[in-house]
């Protein structure tokens, strides 16, 4: 028996790849929050622990930023966007989110680089989707 969902995903292989990779990052950030919560025995809020607050925000910010970028990547792919450009945007998104998370968790200025790169990817994808004119 064939799975119709798998057939549909094969139509958007680039978005599928970067959605899965970003899902792994989000899951790792979630597991980190649980680990730090357990370490500090804090199961609501951040208990005033800077490390827990950073872990919560690294995960939360990823949850806030990645879906929009993936939707735009999907729209670009469905609109016939060039595979190489899709990989550039998808790869840049992943690098941006890794840099942001690392910077949040280590109090490093690389966080700002990741944040700016995320916004550049989103802006670039939004402009590209408009340029591809998927509406006709």
PDB file of C-alpha atoms in Angstrom:
ATOM      1  CA  UNK A   1       0.000   0.000   0.000  1.00  0.00           C
ATOM      2  CA  UNK A   2       1.407   3.387  -0.938  1.00  0.00           C
ATOM      3  CA  UNK A   3       1.391   6.332   1.398  1.00  0.00           C
ATOM      4  CA  UNK A   4      -0.044   9.460  -0.310  1.00  0.00           C
ATOM      5  CA  UNK A   5       1.759  11.745   2.149  1.00  0.00           C
ATOM      6  CA  UNK A   6       5.151  10.377   1.093  1.00  0.00           C
ATOM      7  CA  UNK A   7       4.249  11.017  -2.522  1.00  0.00           C
ATOM      8  CA  UNK A   8       3.363  14.599  -1.650  1.00  0.00           C
ATOM      9  CA  UNK A   9       6.620  15.137   0.262  1.00  0.00           C
ATOM     10  CA  UNK A  10       8.591  13.973  -2.743  1.00  0.00           C
ATOM     11  CA  UNK A  11       7.210  17.043  -4.544  1.00  0.00           C
ATOM     12  CA  UNK A  12       9.027  19.321  -2.094  1.00  0.00           C
ATOM     13  CA  UNK A  13      12.285  17.542  -1.262  1.00  0.00           C
ATOM     14  CA  UNK A  14      14.265  20.654  -0.323  1.00  0.00           C
ATOM     15  CA  UNK A  15      11.675  21.989   2.111  1.00  0.00           C
ATOM     16  CA  UNK A  16      11.250  18.481   3.539  1.00  0.00           C
ATOM     17  CA  UNK A  17      14.994  18.258   4.192  1.00  0.00           C
ATOM     18  CA  UNK A  18      15.267  21.599   5.980  1.00  0.00           C
ATOM     19  CA  UNK A  19      12.022  21.068   7.890  1.00  0.00           C
ATOM     20  CA  UNK A  20      13.412  17.791   9.247  1.00  0.00           C
ATOM     21  CA  UNK A  21      16.811  19.301  10.112  1.00  0.00           C
ATOM     22  CA  UNK A  22      15.200  22.260  11.867  1.00  0.00           C
ATOM     23  CA  UNK A  23      12.870  19.859  13.693  1.00  0.00           C
ATOM     24  CA  UNK A  24      15.937  18.047  15.066  1.00  0.00           C
ATOM     25  CA  UNK A  25      17.319  21.379  16.262  1.00  0.00           C
ATOM     26  CA  UNK A  26      14.011  22.307  17.900  1.00  0.00           C
ATOM     27  CA  UNK A  27      13.804  18.909  19.594  1.00  0.00           C
ATOM     28  CA  UNK A  28      17.380  19.261  20.859  1.00  0.00           C
ATOM     29  CA  UNK A  29      16.588  22.702  22.258  1.00  0.00           C
ATOM     30  CA  UNK A  30      13.455  21.302  23.920  1.00  0.00           C
ATOM     31  CA  UNK A  31      15.426  18.443  25.467  1.00  0.00           C
ATOM     32  CA  UNK A  32      17.945  21.001  26.726  1.00  0.00           C
ATOM     33  CA  UNK A  33      15.172  22.941  28.486  1.00  0.00           C
ATOM     34  CA  UNK A  34      14.037  19.718  30.179  1.00  0.00           C
ATOM     35  CA  UNK A  35      17.624  18.881  31.158  1.00  0.00           C
ATOM     36  CA  UNK A  36      18.243  22.312  32.695  1.00  0.00           C
ATOM     37  CA  UNK A  37      14.842  22.285  34.434  1.00  0.00           C
ATOM     38  CA  UNK A  38      15.691  18.926  36.011  1.00  0.00           C
ATOM     39  CA  UNK A  39      19.173  20.123  36.961  1.00  0.00           C
ATOM     40  CA  UNK A  40      17.716  23.114  38.839  1.00  0.00           C
ATOM     41  CA  UNK A  41      14.540  21.318  39.988  1.00  0.00           C
ATOM     42  CA  UNK A  42      12.419  24.062  38.414  1.00  0.00           C
ATOM     43  CA  UNK A  43       9.346  22.867  36.573  1.00  0.00           C
ATOM     44  CA  UNK A  44       7.567  26.199  35.980  1.00  0.00           C
ATOM     45  CA  UNK A  45       9.085  29.450  34.861  1.00  0.00           C
ATOM     46  CA  UNK A  46      12.832  29.880  35.122  1.00  0.00           C
ATOM     47  CA  UNK A  47      13.200  29.985  38.905  1.00  0.00           C
ATOM     48  CA  UNK A  48      15.511  32.971  38.544  1.00  0.00           C
ATOM     49  CA  UNK A  49      18.184  30.847  36.852  1.00  0.00           C
ATOM     50  CA  UNK A  50      19.814  32.691  33.969  1.00  0.00           C
ATOM     51  CA  UNK A  51      20.839  29.436  32.277  1.00  0.00           C
ATOM     52  CA  UNK A  52      17.279  28.130  32.353  1.00  0.00           C
ATOM     53  CA  UNK A  53      15.937  31.432  31.074  1.00  0.00           C
ATOM     54  CA  UNK A  54      18.423  31.287  28.192  1.00  0.00           C
ATOM     55  CA  UNK A  55      17.467  27.692  27.375  1.00  0.00           C
ATOM     56  CA  UNK A  56      13.761  28.569  27.383  1.00  0.00           C
ATOM     57  CA  UNK A  57      14.306  31.571  25.104  1.00  0.00           C
ATOM     58  CA  UNK A  58      16.620  29.699  22.727  1.00  0.00           C
ATOM     59  CA  UNK A  59      13.897  27.087  22.257  1.00  0.00           C
ATOM     60  CA  UNK A  60      11.086  29.655  22.159  1.00  0.00           C
ATOM     61  CA  UNK A  61      12.809  31.891  19.655  1.00  0.00           C
ATOM     62  CA  UNK A  62      13.422  28.922  17.381  1.00  0.00           C
ATOM     63  CA  UNK A  63       9.729  28.015  17.593  1.00  0.00           C
ATOM     64  CA  UNK A  64       8.841  31.626  16.754  1.00  0.00           C
ATOM     65  CA  UNK A  65      11.145  32.085  13.760  1.00  0.00           C
ATOM     66  CA  UNK A  66      11.473  28.756  11.942  1.00  0.00           C
ATOM     67  CA  UNK A  67       7.834  28.158  10.879  1.00  0.00           C
ATOM     68  CA  UNK A  68       7.577  31.387   8.859  1.00  0.00           C
ATOM     69  CA  UNK A  69      10.855  30.678   7.081  1.00  0.00           C
ATOM     70  CA  UNK A  70       9.803  27.100   6.285  1.00  0.00           C
ATOM     71  CA  UNK A  71       6.438  28.257   4.953  1.00  0.00           C
ATOM     72  CA  UNK A  72       8.214  30.747   2.690  1.00  0.00           C
ATOM     73  CA  UNK A  73      10.683  28.059   1.584  1.00  0.00           C
ATOM     74  CA  UNK A  74       7.758  25.757   0.799  1.00  0.00           C
ATOM     75  CA  UNK A  75       5.989  28.470  -1.196  1.00  0.00           C
ATOM     76  CA  UNK A  76       9.156  29.176  -3.160  1.00  0.00           C
ATOM     77  CA  UNK A  77       9.636  25.480  -3.898  1.00  0.00           C
ATOM     78  CA  UNK A  78       5.998  25.000  -4.932  1.00  0.00           C
ATOM     79  CA  UNK A  79       6.308  28.076  -7.152  1.00  0.00           C
ATOM     80  CA  UNK A  80       9.161  26.496  -9.085  1.00  0.00           C
ATOM     81  CA  UNK A  81      12.103  28.067  -7.293  1.00  0.00           C
ATOM     82  CA  UNK A  82      15.577  26.956  -8.358  1.00  0.00           C
ATOM     83  CA  UNK A  83      16.836  23.992  -6.314  1.00  0.00           C
ATOM     84  CA  UNK A  84      20.267  25.526  -5.684  1.00  0.00           C
ATOM     85  CA  UNK A  85      18.750  28.754  -4.381  1.00  0.00           C
ATOM     86  CA  UNK A  86      16.332  26.781  -2.208  1.00  0.00           C
ATOM     87  CA  UNK A  87      19.287  24.927  -0.668  1.00  0.00           C
ATOM     88  CA  UNK A  88      21.133  28.205  -0.102  1.00  0.00           C
ATOM     89  CA  UNK A  89      18.149  29.642   1.755  1.00  0.00           C
ATOM     90  CA  UNK A  90      17.472  26.410   3.655  1.00  0.00           C
ATOM     91  CA  UNK A  91      21.117  25.978   4.613  1.00  0.00           C
ATOM     92  CA  UNK A  92      21.419  29.609   5.656  1.00  0.00           C
ATOM     93  CA  UNK A  93      18.328  29.226   7.831  1.00  0.00           C
ATOM     94  CA  UNK A  94      19.786  26.197   9.578  1.00  0.00           C
ATOM     95  CA  UNK A  95      23.158  27.905  10.116  1.00  0.00           C
ATOM     96  CA  UNK A  96      21.376  31.021  11.387  1.00  0.00           C
ATOM     97  CA  UNK A  97      19.285  29.071  13.868  1.00  0.00           C
ATOM     98  CA  UNK A  98      22.293  27.074  15.099  1.00  0.00           C
ATOM     99  CA  UNK A  99      24.279  30.298  15.566  1.00  0.00           C
ATOM    100  CA  UNK A 100      21.398  31.967  17.379  1.00  0.00           C
ATOM    101  CA  UNK A 101      20.846  29.010  19.704  1.00  0.00           C
ATOM    102  CA  UNK A 102      24.572  28.683  20.435  1.00  0.00           C
ATOM    103  CA  UNK A 103      24.780  32.401  21.139  1.00  0.00           C
ATOM    104  CA  UNK A 104      21.752  32.333  23.436  1.00  0.00           C
ATOM    105  CA  UNK A 105      23.046  29.377  25.415  1.00  0.00           C
ATOM    106  CA  UNK A 106      26.634  30.657  25.693  1.00  0.00           C
ATOM    107  CA  UNK A 107      25.884  34.403  26.012  1.00  0.00           C
ATOM    108  CA  UNK A 108      27.885  34.992  22.846  1.00  0.00           C
ATOM    109  CA  UNK A 109      27.562  37.774  20.262  1.00  0.00           C
ATOM    110  CA  UNK A 110      27.086  35.052  17.636  1.00  0.00           C
ATOM    111  CA  UNK A 111      23.444  35.198  18.767  1.00  0.00           C
ATOM    112  CA  UNK A 112      23.046  38.533  16.983  1.00  0.00           C
ATOM    113  CA  UNK A 113      24.606  37.107  13.812  1.00  0.00           C
ATOM    114  CA  UNK A 114      22.096  34.256  13.906  1.00  0.00           C
ATOM    115  CA  UNK A 115      19.193  36.620  14.520  1.00  0.00           C
ATOM    116  CA  UNK A 116      20.153  38.938  11.665  1.00  0.00           C
ATOM    117  CA  UNK A 117      20.802  36.040   9.278  1.00  0.00           C
ATOM    118  CA  UNK A 118      17.399  34.564  10.143  1.00  0.00           C
ATOM    119  CA  UNK A 119      15.725  37.866   9.255  1.00  0.00           C
ATOM    120  CA  UNK A 120      17.741  38.141   6.027  1.00  0.00           C
ATOM    121  CA  UNK A 121      16.628  34.621   5.041  1.00  0.00           C
ATOM    122  CA  UNK A 122      12.984  35.448   5.791  1.00  0.00           C
ATOM    123  CA  UNK A 123      13.158  38.735   3.910  1.00  0.00           C
ATOM    124  CA  UNK A 124      14.944  37.124   0.967  1.00  0.00           C
ATOM    125  CA  UNK A 125      12.445  34.276   0.769  1.00  0.00           C
ATOM    126  CA  UNK A 126       9.472  36.649   1.004  1.00  0.00           C
ATOM    127  CA  UNK A 127      10.866  38.775  -1.824  1.00  0.00           C
ATOM    128  CA  UNK A 128      11.663  35.710  -3.901  1.00  0.00           C
ATOM    129  CA  UNK A 129       8.155  34.302  -3.470  1.00  0.00           C
ATOM    130  CA  UNK A 130       6.743  37.631  -4.690  1.00  0.00           C
ATOM    131  CA  UNK A 131       9.168  37.637  -7.616  1.00  0.00           C
ATOM    132  CA  UNK A 132       8.137  34.081  -8.558  1.00  0.00           C
ATOM    133  CA  UNK A 133       4.537  35.348  -8.656  1.00  0.00           C
ATOM    134  CA  UNK A 134       2.771  32.130  -7.640  1.00  0.00           C
ATOM    135  CA  UNK A 135      -0.620  33.794  -8.112  1.00  0.00           C
ATOM    136  CA  UNK A 136      -0.282  33.969 -11.887  1.00  0.00           C
TER     137      UNK A 136
END
